[in-house]
N, C-alpha and C. Protein backbone atom coordinates (compact mmCIF):
# COMPACT_ATOMS: atom_id res chain seq x y z
N MET A 1 0.83 -1.18 0.00
CA MET A 1 0.00 0.00 0.00
C MET A 1 0.88 1.25 0.00
N THR A 2 0.46 2.22 -0.78
CA THR A 2 1.23 3.45 -0.81
C THR A 2 0.89 4.31 0.40
N ARG A 3 1.74 5.27 0.64
CA ARG A 3 1.56 6.17 1.80
C ARG A 3 0.25 6.96 1.66
N LYS A 4 -0.05 7.38 0.44
CA LYS A 4 -1.28 8.15 0.19
C LYS A 4 -2.52 7.29 0.47
N THR A 5 -2.48 6.04 0.07
CA THR A 5 -3.59 5.13 0.31
C THR A 5 -3.76 4.87 1.80
N GLU A 6 -2.65 4.73 2.52
CA GLU A 6 -2.72 4.50 3.97
C GLU A 6 -3.37 5.70 4.67
N LYS A 7 -3.00 6.91 4.26
CA LYS A 7 -3.59 8.10 4.86
C LYS A 7 -5.09 8.17 4.59
N ALA A 8 -5.48 7.88 3.37
CA ALA A 8 -6.90 7.92 3.01
C ALA A 8 -7.68 6.88 3.80
N LEU A 9 -7.13 5.69 3.92
CA LEU A 9 -7.79 4.62 4.68
C LEU A 9 -7.90 5.00 6.15
N PHE A 10 -6.85 5.59 6.69
CA PHE A 10 -6.87 6.02 8.09
C PHE A 10 -7.96 7.06 8.32
N LEU A 11 -8.08 8.02 7.42
CA LEU A 11 -9.10 9.06 7.56
C LEU A 11 -10.51 8.48 7.47
N ILE A 12 -10.70 7.53 6.57
CA ILE A 12 -12.02 6.90 6.43
C ILE A 12 -12.40 6.16 7.71
N VAL A 13 -11.47 5.42 8.26
CA VAL A 13 -11.73 4.68 9.50
C VAL A 13 -11.98 5.65 10.65
N LEU A 14 -11.20 6.71 10.72
CA LEU A 14 -11.37 7.70 11.78
C LEU A 14 -12.75 8.34 11.72
N VAL A 15 -13.18 8.74 10.55
CA VAL A 15 -14.51 9.34 10.39
C VAL A 15 -15.59 8.33 10.76
N ALA A 16 -15.43 7.08 10.34
CA ALA A 16 -16.42 6.05 10.65
C ALA A 16 -16.52 5.82 12.15
N LEU A 17 -15.42 5.97 12.86
CA LEU A 17 -15.45 5.77 14.31
C LEU A 17 -16.02 6.99 15.04
N LEU A 18 -15.85 8.17 14.49
CA LEU A 18 -16.30 9.39 15.16
C LEU A 18 -17.78 9.71 14.92
N ILE A 19 -18.38 9.17 13.89
CA ILE A 19 -19.79 9.47 13.59
C ILE A 19 -20.70 9.06 14.75
N PRO A 20 -20.60 7.85 15.29
CA PRO A 20 -21.47 7.50 16.42
C PRO A 20 -21.21 8.36 17.65
N LEU A 21 -20.00 8.84 17.83
CA LEU A 21 -19.68 9.68 18.98
C LEU A 21 -20.47 10.97 18.93
N GLY A 22 -20.65 11.54 17.76
CA GLY A 22 -21.42 12.76 17.61
C GLY A 22 -22.87 12.57 18.00
N HIS A 23 -23.42 11.41 17.69
CA HIS A 23 -24.81 11.13 18.05
C HIS A 23 -24.98 10.98 19.55
N SER A 24 -24.01 10.41 20.21
CA SER A 24 -24.13 10.21 21.66
C SER A 24 -23.94 11.51 22.43
N LEU A 25 -23.28 12.49 21.84
CA LEU A 25 -23.07 13.77 22.50
C LEU A 25 -24.21 14.75 22.27
N ALA A 26 -25.16 14.38 21.42
CA ALA A 26 -26.27 15.28 21.12
C ALA A 26 -27.11 15.51 22.37
N GLN A 27 -27.66 16.71 22.46
CA GLN A 27 -28.47 17.07 23.61
C GLN A 27 -29.79 16.32 23.57
N THR A 28 -30.22 15.85 24.73
CA THR A 28 -31.52 15.20 24.80
C THR A 28 -32.58 16.26 25.07
N ALA A 29 -33.76 16.04 24.54
CA ALA A 29 -34.84 17.01 24.71
C ALA A 29 -35.35 17.00 26.14
N ALA A 30 -35.70 18.18 26.60
CA ALA A 30 -36.28 18.30 27.94
C ALA A 30 -37.70 17.77 27.91
N PRO A 31 -38.15 17.17 29.00
CA PRO A 31 -39.52 16.65 29.02
C PRO A 31 -40.53 17.80 28.95
N LEU A 32 -41.66 17.54 28.32
CA LEU A 32 -42.69 18.56 28.21
C LEU A 32 -43.32 18.82 29.57
N LYS A 33 -43.61 20.08 29.83
CA LYS A 33 -44.23 20.46 31.10
C LYS A 33 -45.74 20.58 30.90
N THR A 34 -46.40 19.46 30.73
CA THR A 34 -47.84 19.49 30.46
C THR A 34 -48.67 19.67 31.72
N ASP A 35 -48.10 19.43 32.88
CA ASP A 35 -48.87 19.54 34.12
C ASP A 35 -48.68 20.89 34.81
N VAL A 36 -47.95 21.81 34.19
CA VAL A 36 -47.70 23.13 34.77
C VAL A 36 -48.68 24.12 34.15
N PRO A 37 -49.26 25.02 34.94
CA PRO A 37 -50.19 26.02 34.38
C PRO A 37 -49.51 26.87 33.31
N LYS A 38 -50.26 27.19 32.26
CA LYS A 38 -49.70 27.97 31.15
C LYS A 38 -49.19 29.33 31.61
N GLU A 39 -49.86 29.93 32.57
CA GLU A 39 -49.44 31.24 33.06
C GLU A 39 -48.03 31.18 33.64
N LYS A 40 -47.74 30.10 34.35
CA LYS A 40 -46.41 29.94 34.95
C LYS A 40 -45.35 29.75 33.85
N LEU A 41 -45.68 28.95 32.84
CA LEU A 41 -44.74 28.75 31.73
C LEU A 41 -44.46 30.06 31.00
N VAL A 42 -45.52 30.83 30.75
CA VAL A 42 -45.35 32.11 30.06
C VAL A 42 -44.47 33.04 30.89
N ALA A 43 -44.69 33.07 32.19
CA ALA A 43 -43.88 33.92 33.06
C ALA A 43 -42.41 33.50 33.03
N GLU A 44 -42.16 32.19 33.03
CA GLU A 44 -40.77 31.70 32.96
C GLU A 44 -40.12 32.11 31.65
N LEU A 45 -40.87 31.98 30.55
CA LEU A 45 -40.32 32.35 29.24
C LEU A 45 -40.08 33.86 29.14
N GLU A 46 -41.01 34.65 29.68
CA GLU A 46 -40.84 36.11 29.65
C GLU A 46 -39.62 36.54 30.44
N ARG A 47 -39.26 35.78 31.44
CA ARG A 47 -38.07 36.09 32.23
C ARG A 47 -36.81 35.56 31.55
N ALA A 48 -36.88 34.36 30.99
CA ALA A 48 -35.69 33.69 30.45
C ALA A 48 -35.27 34.23 29.08
N ILE A 49 -36.22 34.50 28.21
CA ILE A 49 -35.88 34.86 26.83
C ILE A 49 -35.06 36.15 26.73
N PRO A 50 -35.43 37.23 27.43
CA PRO A 50 -34.58 38.43 27.34
C PRO A 50 -33.15 38.18 27.82
N ASP A 51 -32.99 37.40 28.89
CA ASP A 51 -31.64 37.09 29.37
C ASP A 51 -30.85 36.30 28.32
N LEU A 52 -31.51 35.32 27.71
CA LEU A 52 -30.84 34.52 26.68
C LEU A 52 -30.47 35.38 25.47
N MET A 53 -31.38 36.27 25.08
CA MET A 53 -31.09 37.15 23.95
C MET A 53 -29.92 38.07 24.26
N LYS A 54 -29.85 38.56 25.49
CA LYS A 54 -28.76 39.44 25.90
C LYS A 54 -27.43 38.69 25.87
N LYS A 55 -27.44 37.45 26.39
CA LYS A 55 -26.21 36.64 26.41
C LYS A 55 -25.71 36.33 25.01
N ALA A 56 -26.65 36.15 24.07
CA ALA A 56 -26.28 35.80 22.70
C ALA A 56 -26.09 37.04 21.82
N SER A 57 -26.19 38.22 22.41
CA SER A 57 -26.05 39.49 21.68
C SER A 57 -27.03 39.60 20.52
N ILE A 58 -28.28 39.20 20.77
CA ILE A 58 -29.33 39.29 19.76
C ILE A 58 -30.07 40.60 19.97
N PRO A 59 -30.14 41.46 18.95
CA PRO A 59 -30.84 42.73 19.12
C PRO A 59 -32.36 42.50 19.15
N GLY A 60 -33.06 43.45 19.72
CA GLY A 60 -34.51 43.37 19.70
C GLY A 60 -35.16 43.75 21.00
N LEU A 61 -34.40 44.04 22.03
CA LEU A 61 -35.00 44.45 23.30
C LEU A 61 -34.57 45.85 23.65
């Protein structure tokens, strides 16, 4: 095998091994809050969203 072929084979194997790792690191979804009153959820969002927008430097407030 040539050196170029060895490098290509190594990269293919490396990518094949890293693909499942990316799936396992993905964020899991938070459970739905179906038993919480809507007013409480709205209040939490009204408090959280401006802070998140400020942290991410998103204009609009």
